[in-house]
PDB file of C-alpha atoms and ligand atoms in Angstrom:
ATOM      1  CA  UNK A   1     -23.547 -24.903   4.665  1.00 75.00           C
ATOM      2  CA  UNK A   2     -20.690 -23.185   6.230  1.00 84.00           C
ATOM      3  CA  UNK A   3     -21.422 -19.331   6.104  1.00 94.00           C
ATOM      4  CA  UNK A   4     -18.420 -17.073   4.888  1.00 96.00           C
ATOM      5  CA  UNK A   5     -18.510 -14.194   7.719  1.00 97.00           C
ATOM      6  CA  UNK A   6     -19.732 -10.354   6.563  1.00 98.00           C
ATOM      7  CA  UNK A   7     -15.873  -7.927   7.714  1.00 98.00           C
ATOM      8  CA  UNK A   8     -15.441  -4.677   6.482  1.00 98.00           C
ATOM      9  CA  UNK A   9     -11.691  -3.400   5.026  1.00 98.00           C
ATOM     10  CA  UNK A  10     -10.602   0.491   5.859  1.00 98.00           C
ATOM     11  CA  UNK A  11      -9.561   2.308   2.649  1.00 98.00           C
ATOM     12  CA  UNK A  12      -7.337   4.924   3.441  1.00 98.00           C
ATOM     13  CA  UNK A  13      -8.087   7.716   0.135  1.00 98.00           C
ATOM     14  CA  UNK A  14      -5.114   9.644   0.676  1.00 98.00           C
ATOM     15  CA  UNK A  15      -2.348   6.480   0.330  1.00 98.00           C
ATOM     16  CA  UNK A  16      -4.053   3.856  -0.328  1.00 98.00           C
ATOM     17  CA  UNK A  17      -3.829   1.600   2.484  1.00 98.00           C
ATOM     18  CA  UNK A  18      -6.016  -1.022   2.637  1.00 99.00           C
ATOM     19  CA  UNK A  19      -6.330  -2.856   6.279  1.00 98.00           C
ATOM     20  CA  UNK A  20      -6.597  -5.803   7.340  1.00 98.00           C
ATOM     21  CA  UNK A  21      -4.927  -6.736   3.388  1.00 98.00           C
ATOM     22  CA  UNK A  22      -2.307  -8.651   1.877  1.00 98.00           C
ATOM     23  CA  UNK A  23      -0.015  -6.217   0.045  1.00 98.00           C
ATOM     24  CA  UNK A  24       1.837  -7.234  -3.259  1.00 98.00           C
ATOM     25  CA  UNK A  25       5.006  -5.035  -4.842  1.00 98.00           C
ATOM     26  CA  UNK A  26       6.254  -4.493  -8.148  1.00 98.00           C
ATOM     27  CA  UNK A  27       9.868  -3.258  -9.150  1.00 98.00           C
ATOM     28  CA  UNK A  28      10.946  -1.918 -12.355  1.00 98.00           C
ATOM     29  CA  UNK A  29      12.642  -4.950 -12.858  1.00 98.00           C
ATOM     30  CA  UNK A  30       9.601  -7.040 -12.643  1.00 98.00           C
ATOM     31  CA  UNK A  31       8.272  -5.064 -15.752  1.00 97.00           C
ATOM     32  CA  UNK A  32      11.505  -4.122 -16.936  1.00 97.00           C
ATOM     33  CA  UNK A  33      10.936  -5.672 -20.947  1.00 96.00           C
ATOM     34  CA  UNK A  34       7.670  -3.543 -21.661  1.00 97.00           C
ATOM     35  CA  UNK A  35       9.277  -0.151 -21.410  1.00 98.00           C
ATOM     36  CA  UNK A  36      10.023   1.036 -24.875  1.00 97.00           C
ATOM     37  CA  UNK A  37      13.886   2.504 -24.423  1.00 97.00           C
ATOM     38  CA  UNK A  38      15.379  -0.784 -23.557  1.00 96.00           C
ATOM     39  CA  UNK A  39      18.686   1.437 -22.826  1.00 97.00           C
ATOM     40  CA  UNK A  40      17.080   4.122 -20.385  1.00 98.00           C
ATOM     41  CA  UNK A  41      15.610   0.663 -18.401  1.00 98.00           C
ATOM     42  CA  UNK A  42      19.471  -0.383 -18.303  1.00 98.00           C
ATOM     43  CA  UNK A  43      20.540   3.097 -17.477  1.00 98.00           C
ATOM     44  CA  UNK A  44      18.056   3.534 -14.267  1.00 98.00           C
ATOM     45  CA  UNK A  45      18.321  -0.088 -13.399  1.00 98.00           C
ATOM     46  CA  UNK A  46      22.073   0.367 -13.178  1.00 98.00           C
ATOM     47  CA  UNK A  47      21.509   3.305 -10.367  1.00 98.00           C
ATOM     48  CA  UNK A  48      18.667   2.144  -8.251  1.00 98.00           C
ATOM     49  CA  UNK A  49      15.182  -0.491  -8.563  1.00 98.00           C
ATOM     50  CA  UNK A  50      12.314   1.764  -8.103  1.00 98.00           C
ATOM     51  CA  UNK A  51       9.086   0.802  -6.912  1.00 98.00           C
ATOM     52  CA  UNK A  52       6.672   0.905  -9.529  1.00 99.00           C
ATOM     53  CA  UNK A  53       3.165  -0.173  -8.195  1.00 99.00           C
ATOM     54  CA  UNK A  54       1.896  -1.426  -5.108  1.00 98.00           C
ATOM     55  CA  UNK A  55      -1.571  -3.997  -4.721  1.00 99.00           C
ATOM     56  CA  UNK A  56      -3.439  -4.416  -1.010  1.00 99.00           C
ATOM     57  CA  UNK A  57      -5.777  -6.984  -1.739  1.00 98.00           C
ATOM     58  CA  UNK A  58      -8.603  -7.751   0.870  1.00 98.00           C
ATOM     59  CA  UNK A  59      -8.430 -11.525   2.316  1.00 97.00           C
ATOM     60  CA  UNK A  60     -11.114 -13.133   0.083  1.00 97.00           C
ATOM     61  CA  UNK A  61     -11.539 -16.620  -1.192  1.00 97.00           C
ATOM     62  CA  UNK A  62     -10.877 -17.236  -4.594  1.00 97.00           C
ATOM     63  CA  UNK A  63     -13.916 -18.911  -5.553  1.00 97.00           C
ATOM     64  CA  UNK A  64     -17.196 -18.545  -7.432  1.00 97.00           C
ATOM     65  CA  UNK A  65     -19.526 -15.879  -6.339  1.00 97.00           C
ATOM     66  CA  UNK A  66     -17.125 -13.831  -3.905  1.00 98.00           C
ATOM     67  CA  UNK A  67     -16.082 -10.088  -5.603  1.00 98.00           C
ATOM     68  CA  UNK A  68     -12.389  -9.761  -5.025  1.00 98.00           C
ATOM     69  CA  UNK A  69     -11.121  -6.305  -4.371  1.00 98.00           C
ATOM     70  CA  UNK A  70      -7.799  -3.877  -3.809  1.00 99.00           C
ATOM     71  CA  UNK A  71      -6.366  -1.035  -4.086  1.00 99.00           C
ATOM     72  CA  UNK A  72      -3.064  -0.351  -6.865  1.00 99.00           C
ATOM     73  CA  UNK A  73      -1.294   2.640  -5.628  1.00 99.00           C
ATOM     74  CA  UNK A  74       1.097   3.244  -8.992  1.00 99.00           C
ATOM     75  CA  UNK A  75       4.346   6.209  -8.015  1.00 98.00           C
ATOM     76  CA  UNK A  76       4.774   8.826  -9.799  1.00 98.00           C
ATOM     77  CA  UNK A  77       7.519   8.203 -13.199  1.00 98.00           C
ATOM     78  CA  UNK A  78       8.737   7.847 -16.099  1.00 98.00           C
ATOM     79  CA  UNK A  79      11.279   5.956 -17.995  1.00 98.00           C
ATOM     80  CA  UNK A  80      12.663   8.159 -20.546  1.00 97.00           C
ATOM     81  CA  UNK A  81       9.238   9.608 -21.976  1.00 98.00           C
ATOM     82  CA  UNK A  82       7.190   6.389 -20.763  1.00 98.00           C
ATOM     83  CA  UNK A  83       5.129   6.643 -17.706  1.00 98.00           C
ATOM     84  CA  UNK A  84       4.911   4.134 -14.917  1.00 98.00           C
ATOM     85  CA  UNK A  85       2.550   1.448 -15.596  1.00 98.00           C
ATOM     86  CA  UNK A  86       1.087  -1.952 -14.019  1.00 98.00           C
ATOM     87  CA  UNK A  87       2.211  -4.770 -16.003  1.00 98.00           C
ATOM     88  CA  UNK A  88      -1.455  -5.506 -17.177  1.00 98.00           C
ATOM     89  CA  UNK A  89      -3.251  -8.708 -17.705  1.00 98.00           C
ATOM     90  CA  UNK A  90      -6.336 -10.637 -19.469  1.00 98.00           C
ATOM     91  CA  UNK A  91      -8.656 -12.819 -16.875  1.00 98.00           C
ATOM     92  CA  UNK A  92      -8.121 -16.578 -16.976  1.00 98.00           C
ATOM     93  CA  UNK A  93     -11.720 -16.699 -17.070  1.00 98.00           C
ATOM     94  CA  UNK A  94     -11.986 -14.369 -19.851  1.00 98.00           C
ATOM     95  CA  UNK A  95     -16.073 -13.315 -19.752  1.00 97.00           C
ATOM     96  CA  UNK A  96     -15.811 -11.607 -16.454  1.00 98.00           C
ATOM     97  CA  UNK A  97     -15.655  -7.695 -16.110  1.00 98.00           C
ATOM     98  CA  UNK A  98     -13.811  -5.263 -13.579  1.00 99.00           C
ATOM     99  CA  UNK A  99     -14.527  -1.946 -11.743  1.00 99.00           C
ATOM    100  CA  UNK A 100     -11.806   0.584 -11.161  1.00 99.00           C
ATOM    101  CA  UNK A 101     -12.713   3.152  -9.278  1.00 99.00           C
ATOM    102  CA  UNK A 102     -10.099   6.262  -9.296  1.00 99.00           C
ATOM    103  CA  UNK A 103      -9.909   7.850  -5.522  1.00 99.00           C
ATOM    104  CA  UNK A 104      -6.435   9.947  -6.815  1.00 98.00           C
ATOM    105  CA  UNK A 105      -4.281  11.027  -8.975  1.00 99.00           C
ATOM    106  CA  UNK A 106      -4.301  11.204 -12.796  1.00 99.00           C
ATOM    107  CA  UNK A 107      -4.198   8.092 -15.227  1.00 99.00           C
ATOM    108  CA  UNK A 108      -5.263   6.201 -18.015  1.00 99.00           C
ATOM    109  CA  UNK A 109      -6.862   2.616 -18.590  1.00 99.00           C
ATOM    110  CA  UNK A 110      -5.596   0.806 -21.668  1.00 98.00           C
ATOM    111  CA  UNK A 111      -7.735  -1.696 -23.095  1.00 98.00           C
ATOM    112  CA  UNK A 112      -7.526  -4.387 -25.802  1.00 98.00           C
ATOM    113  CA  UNK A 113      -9.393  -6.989 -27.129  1.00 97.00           C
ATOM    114  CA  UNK A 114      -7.716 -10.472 -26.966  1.00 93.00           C
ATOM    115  CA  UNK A 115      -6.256 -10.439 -30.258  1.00 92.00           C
ATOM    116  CA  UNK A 116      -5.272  -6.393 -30.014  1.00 93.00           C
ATOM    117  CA  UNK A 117      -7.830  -5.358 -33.023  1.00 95.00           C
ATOM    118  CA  UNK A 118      -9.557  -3.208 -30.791  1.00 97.00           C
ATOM    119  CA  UNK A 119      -7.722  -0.918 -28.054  1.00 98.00           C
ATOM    120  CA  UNK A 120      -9.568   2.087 -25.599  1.00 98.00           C
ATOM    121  CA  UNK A 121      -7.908   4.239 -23.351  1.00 98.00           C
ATOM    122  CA  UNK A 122     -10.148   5.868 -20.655  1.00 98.00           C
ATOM    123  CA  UNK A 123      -9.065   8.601 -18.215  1.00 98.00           C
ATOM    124  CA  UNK A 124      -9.108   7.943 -14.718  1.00 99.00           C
ATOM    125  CA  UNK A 125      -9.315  10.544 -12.296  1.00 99.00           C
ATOM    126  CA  UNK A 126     -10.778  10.972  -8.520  1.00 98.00           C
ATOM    127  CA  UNK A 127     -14.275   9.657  -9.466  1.00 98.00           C
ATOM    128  CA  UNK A 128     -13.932   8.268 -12.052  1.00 99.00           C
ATOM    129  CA  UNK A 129     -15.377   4.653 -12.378  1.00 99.00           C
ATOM    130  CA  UNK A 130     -14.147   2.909 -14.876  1.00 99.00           C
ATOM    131  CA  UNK A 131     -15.543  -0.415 -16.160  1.00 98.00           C
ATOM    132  CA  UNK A 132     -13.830  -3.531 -17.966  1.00 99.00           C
ATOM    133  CA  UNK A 133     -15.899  -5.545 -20.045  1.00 98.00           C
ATOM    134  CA  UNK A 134     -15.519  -8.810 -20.349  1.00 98.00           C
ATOM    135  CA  UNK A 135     -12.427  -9.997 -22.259  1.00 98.00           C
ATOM    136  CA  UNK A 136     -10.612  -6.991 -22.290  1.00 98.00           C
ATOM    137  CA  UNK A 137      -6.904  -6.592 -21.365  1.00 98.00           C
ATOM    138  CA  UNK A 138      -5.988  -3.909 -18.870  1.00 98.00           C
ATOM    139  CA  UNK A 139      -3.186  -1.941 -18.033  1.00 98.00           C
ATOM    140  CA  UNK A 140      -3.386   1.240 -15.839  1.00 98.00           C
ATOM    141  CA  UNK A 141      -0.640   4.069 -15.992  1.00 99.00           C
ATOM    142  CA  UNK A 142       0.131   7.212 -13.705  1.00 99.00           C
ATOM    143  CA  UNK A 143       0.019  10.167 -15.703  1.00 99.00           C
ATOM    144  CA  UNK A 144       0.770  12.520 -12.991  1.00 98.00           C
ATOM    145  CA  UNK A 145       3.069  14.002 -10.505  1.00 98.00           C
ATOM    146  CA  UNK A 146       1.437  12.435  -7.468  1.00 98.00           C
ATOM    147  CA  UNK A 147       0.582   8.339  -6.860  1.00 98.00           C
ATOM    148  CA  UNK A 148      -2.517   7.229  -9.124  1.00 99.00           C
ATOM    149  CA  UNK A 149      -4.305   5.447  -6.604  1.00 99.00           C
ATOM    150  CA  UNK A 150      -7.731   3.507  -7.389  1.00 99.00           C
ATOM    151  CA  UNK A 151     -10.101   0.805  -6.030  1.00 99.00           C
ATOM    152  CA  UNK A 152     -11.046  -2.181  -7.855  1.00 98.00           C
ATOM    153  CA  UNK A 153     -13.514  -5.382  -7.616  1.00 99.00           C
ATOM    154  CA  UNK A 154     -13.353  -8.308  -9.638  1.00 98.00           C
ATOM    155  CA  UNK A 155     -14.565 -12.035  -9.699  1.00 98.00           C
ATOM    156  CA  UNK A 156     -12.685 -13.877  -7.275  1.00 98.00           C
ATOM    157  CA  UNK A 157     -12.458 -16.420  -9.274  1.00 98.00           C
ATOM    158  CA  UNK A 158     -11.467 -14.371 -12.548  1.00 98.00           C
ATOM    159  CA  UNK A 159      -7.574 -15.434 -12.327  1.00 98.00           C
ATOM    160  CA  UNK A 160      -4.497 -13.275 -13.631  1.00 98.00           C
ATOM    161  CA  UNK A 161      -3.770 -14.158 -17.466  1.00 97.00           C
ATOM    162  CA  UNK A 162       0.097 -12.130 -17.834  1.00 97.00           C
ATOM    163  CA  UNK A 163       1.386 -14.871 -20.439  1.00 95.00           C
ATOM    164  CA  UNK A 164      -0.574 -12.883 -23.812  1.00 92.00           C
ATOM    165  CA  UNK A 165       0.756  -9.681 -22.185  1.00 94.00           C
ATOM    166  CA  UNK A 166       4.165 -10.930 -21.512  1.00 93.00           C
ATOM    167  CA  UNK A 167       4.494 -11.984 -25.250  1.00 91.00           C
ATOM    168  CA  UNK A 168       2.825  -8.981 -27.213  1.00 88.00           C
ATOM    169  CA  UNK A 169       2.479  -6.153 -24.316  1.00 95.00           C
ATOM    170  CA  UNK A 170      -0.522  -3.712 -25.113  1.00 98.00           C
ATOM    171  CA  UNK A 171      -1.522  -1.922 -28.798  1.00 98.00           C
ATOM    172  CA  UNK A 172      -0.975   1.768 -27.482  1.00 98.00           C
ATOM    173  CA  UNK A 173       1.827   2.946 -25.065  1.00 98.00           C
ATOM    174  CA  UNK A 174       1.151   6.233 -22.928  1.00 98.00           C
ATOM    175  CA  UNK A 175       4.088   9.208 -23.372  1.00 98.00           C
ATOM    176  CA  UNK A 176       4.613  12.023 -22.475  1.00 98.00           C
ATOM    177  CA  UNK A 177       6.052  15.078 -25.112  1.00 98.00           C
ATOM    178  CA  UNK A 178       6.502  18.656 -24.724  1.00 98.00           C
ATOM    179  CA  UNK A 179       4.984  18.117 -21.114  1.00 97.00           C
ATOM    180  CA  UNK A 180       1.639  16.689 -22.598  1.00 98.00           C
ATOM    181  CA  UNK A 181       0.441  13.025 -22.650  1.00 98.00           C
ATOM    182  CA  UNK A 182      -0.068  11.489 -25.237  1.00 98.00           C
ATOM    183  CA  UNK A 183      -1.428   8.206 -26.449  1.00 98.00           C
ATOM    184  CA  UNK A 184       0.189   6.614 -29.394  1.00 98.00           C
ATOM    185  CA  UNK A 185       0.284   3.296 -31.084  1.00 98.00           C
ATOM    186  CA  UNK A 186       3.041   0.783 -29.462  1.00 97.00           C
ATOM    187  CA  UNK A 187       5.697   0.315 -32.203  1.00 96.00           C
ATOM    188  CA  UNK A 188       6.790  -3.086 -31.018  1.00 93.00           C
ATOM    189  CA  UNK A 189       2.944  -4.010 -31.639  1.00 93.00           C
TER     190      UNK A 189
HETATM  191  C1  M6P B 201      -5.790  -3.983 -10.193  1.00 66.11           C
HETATM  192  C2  M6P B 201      -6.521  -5.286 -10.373  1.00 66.11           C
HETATM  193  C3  M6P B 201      -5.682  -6.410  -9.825  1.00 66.11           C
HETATM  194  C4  M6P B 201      -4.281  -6.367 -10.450  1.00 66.11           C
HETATM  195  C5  M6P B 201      -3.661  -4.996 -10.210  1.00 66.11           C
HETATM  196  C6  M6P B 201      -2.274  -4.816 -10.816  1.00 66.11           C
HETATM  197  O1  M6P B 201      -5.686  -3.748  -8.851  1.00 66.11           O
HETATM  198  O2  M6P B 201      -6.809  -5.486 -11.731  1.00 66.11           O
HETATM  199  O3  M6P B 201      -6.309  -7.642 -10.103  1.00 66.11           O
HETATM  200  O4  M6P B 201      -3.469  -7.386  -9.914  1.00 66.11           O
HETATM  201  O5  M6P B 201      -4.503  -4.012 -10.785  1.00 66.11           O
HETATM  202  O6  M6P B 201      -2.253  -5.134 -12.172  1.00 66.11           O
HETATM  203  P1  M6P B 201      -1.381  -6.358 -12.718  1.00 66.11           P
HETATM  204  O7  M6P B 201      -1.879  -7.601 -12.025  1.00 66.11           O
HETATM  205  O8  M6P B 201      -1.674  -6.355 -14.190  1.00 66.11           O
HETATM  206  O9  M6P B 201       0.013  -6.078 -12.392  1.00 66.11           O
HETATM  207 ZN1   ZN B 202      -8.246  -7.612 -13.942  1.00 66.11          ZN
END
């Protein structure tokens, strides 16, 4: 049997960074078709392509019984009264849960069963560990003025599901009015 080696990763609490690890980046045209105001999307996009969300995911094999794990730094912003937001996803393998554990920033975890009958939003906040059940979707959103950044672990195996979420997007969208958040049922649901 040919023995996977032990290696530690450096998380860096105060950006993020996760080293030695194999960073992905999302735009706000990569997510572009969940924001609500499909003007205000045109009307940013027109001026500039802001980041949304960054992942640093730690080199680990994608097979049964390793724990994958990253950090999502999401930036600070809004479009129109929506805040910024990871596109969100169900696992391939559907029965297998998630961490995410919050190390800054404010947020909150949207969660939905498969067929959107049942939807939870959790805060997240610098300690805060939240857990994913199995078969629930999950989107994160920043909810603050500063990056939401948090640290998660997940089957390595689990898989990214985005096609439900691409077609339907999540029960509840995160806003903000008269300077408070607020959650409030999608209206495209
Ligand atoms: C977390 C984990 C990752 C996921 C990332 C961004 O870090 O759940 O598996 O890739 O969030 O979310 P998404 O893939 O939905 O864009
Ligand atoms: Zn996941």
């Amino acid at each position: 049997m040919k023995l996977f080696r032990p290696f530690n990763v450096v998380v860096d609490f105060e950006t993020g960074d996760l080293t030695p690890g194999k960073k992905i980046t999302r735009y706000l045209s990569d997510i572009q078709h969940f924001f609500l105001d499909k003007e205000k999307v045109k009307a940013v996009l027109a001026k500039e392509n802001p980041l949304v969300y960054e992942v640093i995911y730690a080199e680990v094999p994608e097979e049964a019984g390793h724990l994958a794990h990253c950090t999502t730094i999401i930036y600070p912003g809004k479009v129109g009264n929506e805040f910024f937001f990871t596109k969100g996803h169900l696992h391939e393998k559907l029965e297998t849960a998630e961490i995410y554990f919050t190390l800054k920033g404010q947020g909150r975890l949207i969660m939905a069963s498969p067929d959107g009958e049942e939807c939870e939003v959790l805060e997240m906040f610098p300690g805060s560990a939240s857990y994913i059940p199995p078969c629930w979707s999950h989107r994160s959103v920043n909810v603050g003025g500063e990056p939401l950044i948090f640290y998660c672990i997940f089957f390595a195996d689990a898989g990214h599901d985005y096609a439900t979420i691409d077609k339907t997007g999540f029960p509840k969208v995160v806003l903000e009015r008269n300077g408070e958040v607020v959650v409030e049922n999608n209206p495209n649901w």
